[in-house]
Short mmCIF file of C-alpha atoms in Angstrom, two decimals:
data_model
loop_
_atom_site.label_atom_id
_atom_site.label_comp_id
_atom_site.label_asym_id
_atom_site.label_seq_id
_atom_site.Cartn_x
_atom_site.Cartn_y
_atom_site.Cartn_z
CA MET A 1 14.70 8.57 11.52
CA SER A 2 12.92 12.02 11.19
CA GLU A 3 14.58 15.02 12.36
CA SER A 4 11.72 15.48 15.08
CA ALA A 5 12.15 12.01 16.42
CA ILE A 6 14.07 11.54 19.81
CA LEU A 7 13.37 7.80 19.81
CA ASP A 8 13.19 5.29 16.92
CA MET A 9 12.82 1.65 17.52
CA VAL A 10 12.48 -0.64 14.45
CA GLY A 11 11.72 -4.44 14.69
CA ILE A 12 12.95 -4.84 18.09
CA SER A 13 12.66 -8.57 19.33
CA LYS A 14 14.02 -10.11 22.54
CA GLN A 15 13.78 -13.64 23.82
CA TYR A 16 15.30 -14.63 27.12
CA PRO A 17 17.20 -18.07 27.53
CA ASN A 18 15.17 -21.02 28.57
CA THR A 19 11.84 -19.67 27.33
CA ASN A 20 9.56 -20.61 24.58
CA THR A 21 8.27 -17.34 23.65
CA SER A 22 9.55 -13.85 22.99
CA ALA A 23 9.47 -11.17 25.65
CA VAL A 24 9.01 -8.56 22.99
CA GLU A 25 8.40 -9.33 19.29
CA ASP A 26 9.06 -6.97 16.32
CA ILE A 27 8.15 -3.73 18.11
CA SER A 28 8.39 -0.58 15.98
CA ILE A 29 7.81 2.86 17.66
CA THR A 30 8.80 6.34 16.96
CA LEU A 31 8.63 9.17 19.61
CA ASN A 32 9.02 12.86 18.78
CA HIS A 33 10.97 15.43 20.82
CA GLY A 34 9.07 16.66 23.77
CA ASP A 35 6.37 13.80 23.69
CA ILE A 36 5.48 11.44 26.57
CA LEU A 37 4.92 7.81 25.63
CA GLY A 38 3.08 5.39 27.92
CA LEU A 39 3.81 1.52 27.66
CA LEU A 40 0.59 0.07 28.85
CA GLY A 41 -0.26 -3.61 29.35
CA PRO A 42 -0.84 -6.32 31.99
CA SER A 43 2.11 -7.95 33.97
CA GLY A 44 4.29 -10.10 31.65
CA CYS A 45 3.40 -8.30 28.40
CA GLY A 46 7.00 -7.10 27.69
CA LYS A 47 6.82 -3.44 28.54
CA THR A 48 9.49 -3.50 31.16
CA THR A 49 11.75 -5.49 28.89
CA LEU A 50 11.21 -2.93 26.20
CA LEU A 51 12.07 -0.14 28.56
CA ARG A 52 15.22 -1.91 29.70
CA ILE A 53 16.30 -2.42 26.03
CA ILE A 54 15.87 1.45 25.23
CA ALA A 55 18.02 2.16 28.53
CA GLY A 56 20.53 -0.35 27.51
CA PHE A 57 20.22 -2.87 30.36
CA GLU A 58 19.20 -5.33 27.82
CA GLN A 59 20.31 -6.05 24.42
CA PRO A 60 17.77 -7.05 21.67
CA ASP A 61 18.11 -10.08 19.66
CA ARG A 62 16.98 -8.26 16.59
CA GLY A 63 16.26 -4.59 15.63
CA VAL A 64 17.61 -1.12 15.95
CA VAL A 65 17.19 1.57 18.65
CA GLU A 66 18.24 5.00 17.82
CA ILE A 67 18.19 7.84 20.28
CA ALA A 68 18.49 11.42 19.04
CA GLY A 69 19.67 10.07 15.71
CA GLN A 70 22.27 7.90 17.13
CA VAL A 71 22.14 4.16 16.90
CA VAL A 72 22.52 2.68 20.47
CA SER A 73 21.43 -0.94 19.72
CA GLY A 74 21.93 -2.59 16.52
CA SER A 75 23.51 -5.58 14.59
CA LYS A 76 26.99 -3.93 14.88
CA GLU A 77 26.46 -1.17 17.38
CA TRP A 78 25.97 -1.10 21.20
CA ILE A 79 26.38 1.94 23.43
CA PRO A 80 26.35 1.22 27.17
CA PRO A 81 23.64 2.79 29.34
CA GLU A 82 25.83 5.51 30.87
CA ARG A 83 26.43 6.82 27.37
CA ARG A 84 23.04 7.04 25.96
CA GLY A 85 22.15 10.26 27.56
CA VAL A 86 19.11 8.71 29.14
CA GLY A 87 17.82 9.53 32.67
CA MET A 88 16.12 6.63 34.65
CA VAL A 89 13.62 6.71 37.41
CA PHE A 90 13.18 3.17 39.05
CA GLN A 91 10.03 1.80 40.52
CA ASN A 92 11.50 1.86 44.12
CA TYR A 93 13.25 5.20 43.37
CA ALA A 94 16.69 3.69 44.23
CA LEU A 95 17.67 6.88 46.40
CA PHE A 96 20.75 6.63 48.52
CA PRO A 97 19.81 6.68 52.23
CA HIS A 98 22.94 8.15 53.42
CA LEU A 99 22.84 11.12 51.14
CA THR A 100 20.50 14.16 51.40
CA VAL A 101 18.05 15.11 48.82
CA ALA A 102 20.50 17.58 47.28
CA GLN A 103 23.32 14.99 47.31
CA ASN A 104 20.94 12.44 45.78
CA ILE A 105 20.27 14.80 42.84
CA ALA A 106 23.90 15.98 42.51
CA PHE A 107 24.98 12.34 42.21
CA GLY A 108 24.94 12.17 38.44
CA LEU A 109 26.43 15.65 37.99
CA GLU A 110 30.11 14.60 38.20
CA ILE A 111 31.35 16.97 35.54
CA LEU A 112 29.73 20.07 37.16
CA ARG A 113 31.16 18.97 40.53
CA LYS A 114 34.56 19.04 39.23
CA LYS A 115 34.21 22.02 36.99
CA SER A 116 32.08 24.37 38.99
CA PRO A 117 30.65 23.63 42.36
CA LYS A 118 28.70 26.95 42.13
CA GLN A 119 26.93 25.84 38.93
CA LEU A 120 26.32 22.48 40.61
CA GLN A 121 24.55 24.11 43.54
CA LEU A 122 22.51 26.29 41.01
CA ARG A 123 21.43 23.25 39.00
CA VAL A 124 20.33 21.28 42.00
CA ALA A 125 18.31 24.31 43.29
CA GLU A 126 16.66 24.72 39.79
CA VAL A 127 15.59 20.96 39.38
CA LEU A 128 14.35 21.13 43.23
CA GLU A 129 12.24 23.99 42.29
CA LEU A 130 11.00 22.28 39.20
CA VAL A 131 9.62 19.39 41.30
CA GLY A 132 8.25 21.59 44.01
CA LEU A 133 10.76 20.60 46.69
CA SER A 134 12.55 23.84 47.29
CA GLY A 135 13.63 23.83 50.94
CA TYR A 136 14.10 20.22 51.07
CA ALA A 137 17.70 20.00 50.02
CA ASP A 138 19.19 19.15 53.46
CA ARG A 139 16.63 16.41 54.30
CA TYR A 140 17.34 12.71 54.01
CA PRO A 141 15.10 10.04 52.14
CA HIS A 142 13.60 8.71 55.38
CA GLU A 143 12.50 12.28 56.41
CA ILE A 144 10.23 12.88 53.41
CA SER A 145 7.09 11.05 52.22
CA GLY A 146 6.81 8.60 49.37
CA GLY A 147 5.52 11.10 46.91
CA GLN A 148 8.41 13.53 47.78
CA GLN A 149 10.83 10.59 47.39
CA GLN A 150 9.27 10.07 43.87
CA ARG A 151 9.99 13.70 42.97
CA VAL A 152 13.53 13.47 44.18
CA ALA A 153 14.04 10.43 41.98
CA LEU A 154 12.65 12.52 39.04
CA ALA A 155 14.73 15.48 39.77
CA ARG A 156 17.84 13.39 39.85
CA ALA A 157 17.00 11.78 36.49
CA LEU A 158 16.26 15.38 35.02
CA ALA A 159 19.28 17.17 36.64
CA PRO A 160 21.83 16.12 33.86
CA GLY A 161 19.57 17.13 30.99
CA PRO A 162 18.95 13.81 29.58
CA THR A 163 18.03 13.33 25.91
CA LEU A 164 15.37 10.92 27.16
CA VAL A 165 13.75 10.18 30.53
CA LEU A 166 12.64 6.59 31.21
CA LEU A 167 10.16 5.73 34.08
CA ASP A 168 9.49 2.36 35.42
CA GLU A 169 6.02 2.22 37.03
CA PRO A 170 7.06 5.57 39.01
CA LEU A 171 3.65 5.95 40.72
CA SER A 172 3.01 2.23 41.74
CA ASN A 173 4.40 2.44 45.23
CA LEU A 174 2.31 5.26 46.36
CA ASP A 175 -1.27 5.17 47.95
CA VAL A 176 -4.21 6.01 45.94
CA GLN A 177 -4.70 9.67 46.91
CA VAL A 178 -0.86 10.59 46.50
CA ARG A 179 -0.86 8.66 43.10
CA LEU A 180 -3.85 10.59 41.73
CA LYS A 181 -2.16 13.94 42.83
CA LEU A 182 1.35 13.10 41.29
CA ARG A 183 -0.31 11.85 38.17
CA GLN A 184 -0.93 15.25 36.95
CA GLU A 185 2.26 16.65 38.55
CA LEU A 186 4.36 14.15 36.75
CA ARG A 187 3.08 15.36 33.38
CA GLN A 188 3.52 19.04 34.35
CA ILE A 189 7.18 18.44 35.59
CA LEU A 190 8.03 16.65 32.47
CA LYS A 191 6.58 19.33 30.06
CA ALA A 192 8.05 22.27 32.03
CA ALA A 193 11.38 20.46 31.74
CA ARG A 194 10.71 20.00 27.96
CA ALA A 195 11.77 16.41 28.49
CA SER A 196 10.85 13.44 26.26
CA ALA A 197 9.88 10.52 28.23
CA VAL A 198 8.88 6.76 28.01
CA PHE A 199 7.02 5.32 31.06
CA VAL A 200 5.69 1.75 31.84
CA THR A 201 2.45 1.31 33.61
CA HIS A 202 -0.34 -1.27 33.90
CA ASP A 203 -2.89 1.37 35.03
CA GLN A 204 -5.17 2.45 32.34
CA GLU A 205 -6.14 5.86 33.73
CA GLU A 206 -2.44 6.69 34.54
CA ALA A 207 -1.33 6.00 30.95
CA LEU A 208 -4.20 7.99 29.48
CA SER A 209 -3.85 10.96 31.63
CA ILE A 210 -0.13 11.39 31.51
CA SER A 211 0.73 10.25 28.06
CA ASP A 212 0.72 11.98 24.55
CA TRP A 213 0.98 8.53 23.03
CA VAL A 214 0.05 5.14 24.30
CA ALA A 215 1.38 1.83 23.26
CA VAL A 216 -0.86 -1.22 24.27
CA MET A 217 1.14 -4.37 24.62
CA ARG A 218 -0.08 -8.00 24.95
CA HIS A 219 2.18 -11.07 24.86
CA GLY A 220 5.27 -9.30 23.57
CA HIS A 221 3.32 -7.76 20.67
CA LEU A 222 2.18 -4.12 20.16
CA GLU A 223 -1.51 -4.40 20.22
CA GLN A 224 -2.30 -0.69 19.38
CA TRP A 225 -0.45 2.52 19.08
CA GLY A 226 -2.04 6.02 19.23
CA THR A 227 -3.16 9.01 21.13
CA PRO A 228 -5.06 8.34 24.41
CA GLU A 229 -8.19 9.52 22.81
CA LYS A 230 -7.82 7.18 19.71
CA ILE A 231 -7.00 4.17 22.03
CA TYR A 232 -10.02 4.71 24.23
CA LEU A 233 -12.46 5.65 21.50
CA GLU A 234 -11.42 3.47 18.78
CA PRO A 235 -9.82 0.30 20.20
CA ALA A 236 -8.23 -1.70 17.40
CA SER A 237 -8.79 -5.14 19.04
CA ARG A 238 -11.03 -6.76 21.52
CA PHE A 239 -8.20 -7.02 24.03
CA VAL A 240 -7.65 -3.35 23.98
CA ALA A 241 -11.26 -2.62 24.35
CA GLU A 242 -11.31 -4.96 27.37
CA PHE A 243 -8.08 -3.86 29.06
CA VAL A 244 -8.32 -0.08 28.34
CA THR A 245 -11.90 0.76 28.40
CA GLN A 246 -13.10 -2.16 30.41
CA ALA A 247 -16.22 -2.29 28.10
CA ASN A 248 -19.15 -4.53 27.99
CA PHE A 249 -19.56 -7.01 25.25
CA ILE A 250 -23.02 -7.87 24.07
CA PRO A 251 -23.28 -11.19 21.90
CA ALA A 252 -25.23 -10.42 18.79
CA GLN A 253 -26.43 -12.20 15.53
CA ARG A 254 -26.80 -10.39 12.13
CA ARG A 255 -30.31 -10.24 10.63
CA GLY A 256 -30.22 -8.36 7.36
CA ASN A 257 -29.28 -4.68 8.39
CA LEU A 258 -29.90 -5.35 12.08
CA TRP A 259 -27.95 -6.89 14.98
CA GLU A 260 -30.09 -9.29 16.99
CA THR A 261 -29.25 -9.79 20.64
CA GLU A 262 -30.84 -11.78 23.31
CA VAL A 263 -33.81 -9.62 23.89
CA GLY A 264 -33.64 -6.92 20.95
CA CYS A 265 -32.59 -5.93 17.58
CA PHE A 266 -30.93 -2.63 16.38
CA ALA A 267 -28.84 -1.32 13.56
CA ILE A 268 -24.98 -0.78 14.30
CA ALA A 269 -22.31 -0.14 11.87
CA SER A 270 -19.75 -3.10 11.80
CA ASN A 271 -16.54 -0.86 11.58
CA ASP A 272 -15.87 -2.13 8.05
CA ASP A 273 -14.40 -5.34 9.67
CA SER A 274 -14.40 -8.16 6.92
CA ASP A 275 -13.95 -10.82 9.56
CA ILE A 276 -17.33 -10.09 10.87
CA THR A 277 -20.05 -12.10 9.12
CA GLU A 278 -23.00 -13.38 10.98
CA LYS A 279 -22.07 -13.38 14.71
CA ALA A 280 -20.34 -10.47 16.58
CA ASP A 281 -19.86 -9.02 20.06
CA LEU A 282 -21.14 -5.45 20.41
CA MET A 283 -18.75 -3.31 22.57
CA VAL A 284 -20.44 -0.67 24.80
CA ARG A 285 -18.39 1.39 27.30
CA GLN A 286 -19.71 1.50 30.80
CA GLU A 287 -20.26 5.19 30.85
CA ASP A 288 -22.45 5.14 27.60
CA PHE A 289 -25.16 3.28 29.07
CA ILE A 290 -28.50 5.26 29.80
CA LEU A 291 -30.67 3.65 32.45
CA LYS A 292 -34.55 4.16 32.40
CA PRO A 293 -36.82 2.85 35.03
CA ASP A 294 -39.38 0.54 33.32
CA GLU A 295 -41.52 -2.02 35.20
CA THR A 296 -41.74 -4.21 32.04
CA ALA A 297 -37.99 -4.32 31.29
CA SER A 298 -36.09 -7.66 31.54
CA VAL A 299 -32.97 -6.03 32.98
CA VAL A 300 -32.69 -5.84 36.77
CA ILE A 301 -30.29 -3.74 38.89
CA ARG A 302 -28.46 -6.36 41.09
CA ASP A 303 -26.03 -4.43 42.83
CA ARG A 304 -24.92 -0.62 43.13
CA GLN A 305 -21.79 1.00 44.31
CA PHE A 306 -21.65 4.69 45.15
CA LEU A 307 -18.34 6.24 44.23
CA GLY A 308 -18.85 9.85 45.00
CA ARG A 309 -18.89 11.57 41.68
CA GLU A 310 -20.38 8.57 40.06
CA LEU A 311 -22.49 5.22 40.42
CA HIS A 312 -21.63 1.88 39.33
CA TYR A 313 -24.65 -0.46 38.48
CA CYS A 314 -24.30 -4.18 38.12
CA LEU A 315 -27.20 -5.17 35.69
CA GLN A 316 -28.40 -8.68 35.45
CA VAL A 317 -30.10 -9.83 32.07
CA PRO A 318 -32.49 -12.59 31.45
CA SER A 319 -29.95 -15.24 30.67
CA GLY A 320 -28.08 -14.62 34.10
CA GLY A 321 -25.17 -12.61 32.56
CA GLU A 322 -24.20 -9.12 33.68
CA LEU A 323 -23.57 -5.72 32.26
CA ILE A 324 -21.79 -2.76 34.11
CA ALA A 325 -22.92 0.70 33.79
CA ARG A 326 -21.34 3.79 35.22
CA THR A 327 -23.49 7.07 35.32
CA PRO A 328 -22.72 10.46 37.00
CA PHE A 329 -24.25 11.06 40.38
CA GLY A 330 -26.80 13.90 40.15
CA GLY A 331 -28.18 13.53 43.72
CA ARG A 332 -30.41 10.52 43.03
CA SER A 333 -29.73 6.84 42.36
CA LEU A 334 -31.74 3.84 41.25
CA PRO A 335 -32.49 1.21 43.92
CA VAL A 336 -31.19 -2.41 43.76
CA GLY A 337 -33.99 -4.52 42.44
CA MET A 338 -35.29 -1.99 40.20
CA ARG A 339 -36.12 -2.99 36.48
CA VAL A 340 -34.64 -0.65 33.82
CA GLN A 341 -34.51 -0.24 30.22
CA VAL A 342 -30.97 0.10 29.02
CA MET A 343 -30.14 2.48 26.12
CA PHE A 344 -27.06 3.92 24.48
CA PRO A 345 -25.95 6.27 21.72
CA GLN A 346 -25.77 4.42 18.47
CA ASP A 347 -22.28 5.98 17.52
CA SER A 348 -20.90 4.83 20.76
CA VAL A 349 -20.82 1.13 19.79
CA ARG A 350 -18.14 -0.84 18.17
CA VAL A 351 -18.54 -4.38 16.58
CA PHE A 352 -15.96 -7.15 17.23
CA PRO A 353 -15.82 -10.71 16.02
CA ALA A 354 -17.47 -13.10 18.30
CA VAL A 355 -15.13 -15.18 20.42
CA SER A 356 -16.19 -18.78 20.43
CA GLY A 357 -15.91 -20.66 23.85
CA SER A 358 -14.88 -17.53 25.83
CA GLU A 359 -16.97 -15.89 28.68
CA THR A 360 -18.77 -12.90 27.35
CA ARG A 361 -21.44 -10.78 29.01
CA THR A 362 -24.68 -11.42 27.71
CA SER A 363 -26.89 -8.67 26.20
CA ALA A 364 -29.48 -6.55 28.05
CA TYR A 365 -32.74 -5.16 26.55
CA VAL A 366 -31.27 -2.45 24.37
CA SER A 367 -32.82 0.24 22.38
CA VAL A 368 -30.89 2.57 20.44
CA PRO A 369 -31.79 6.44 20.34
CA HIS A 370 -31.57 7.99 17.08
#
């Protein structure tokens, strides 16, 4: 484990009794001091199991977990959750309804309570200010909003000064507007506290906006690990491209140096993937499409959604398949039924091996600007 690492997991595997597959399989991740890691994936991918292994609520079948240089889970080592120096924020916040906000935060500060009640009071006030809840100390959980309850839960986790903070889908119980607001606040609070953190989410935008690093999981395996920018711009697999970027896939056939689609040919680099030979799927992100009205084009706008800052277009291609395009709203929109030429920058496309027998969106008439 490097000196800068706060968390080091090597070869973590876990299979629950009476199951045929592993919940997590051979996961290795290192997180440095002060960084935030997002565990991202669909339900059942193993991300919560991995978080529980870090916390000490589950014991791995194989592998080693180190926190701040100390082995907490291994073949001969096992340290219980309360001795790992880890703070936990649960999905339902787990606040005590009969305690005030201040009493909830002070609950884990037993040493200060015995040693110095004055220091305890100062520490509670300090974390309340950190999470923006100064003046709420005497309120009870039912007297504050869901977003405020979430911040109280975070303050309680931060109060003892933990080595690592773990958050299990911390924003999932909030409505959309509150969730969007707290997304940025959560990152700011963690950074202001100089806390290292691991959080679980199935929300792609949440993971990309909060995290310094993202680990995309699927069926218990680590699909890709990297910065949010790397994950989004250079997905390592078709699954990551579909789940994180929600990209379009255009079936293509190689013809010399060109890729031929349903209605057009164009030159796209194949990402140096040796598995790609004659057939492939071209990945195009929704926001990379450029739509140009053209009465002779074979692509038709089938539906349009206005989302304030942007427009979502559902495009129908000759074979009956669909492409989804997302464009900024500049005061004008293209009407449903209009024929359009679809373009995209050449360097925005990635090539993946074709998936036989799967449902893929068919290609539109595509020209590539140089």
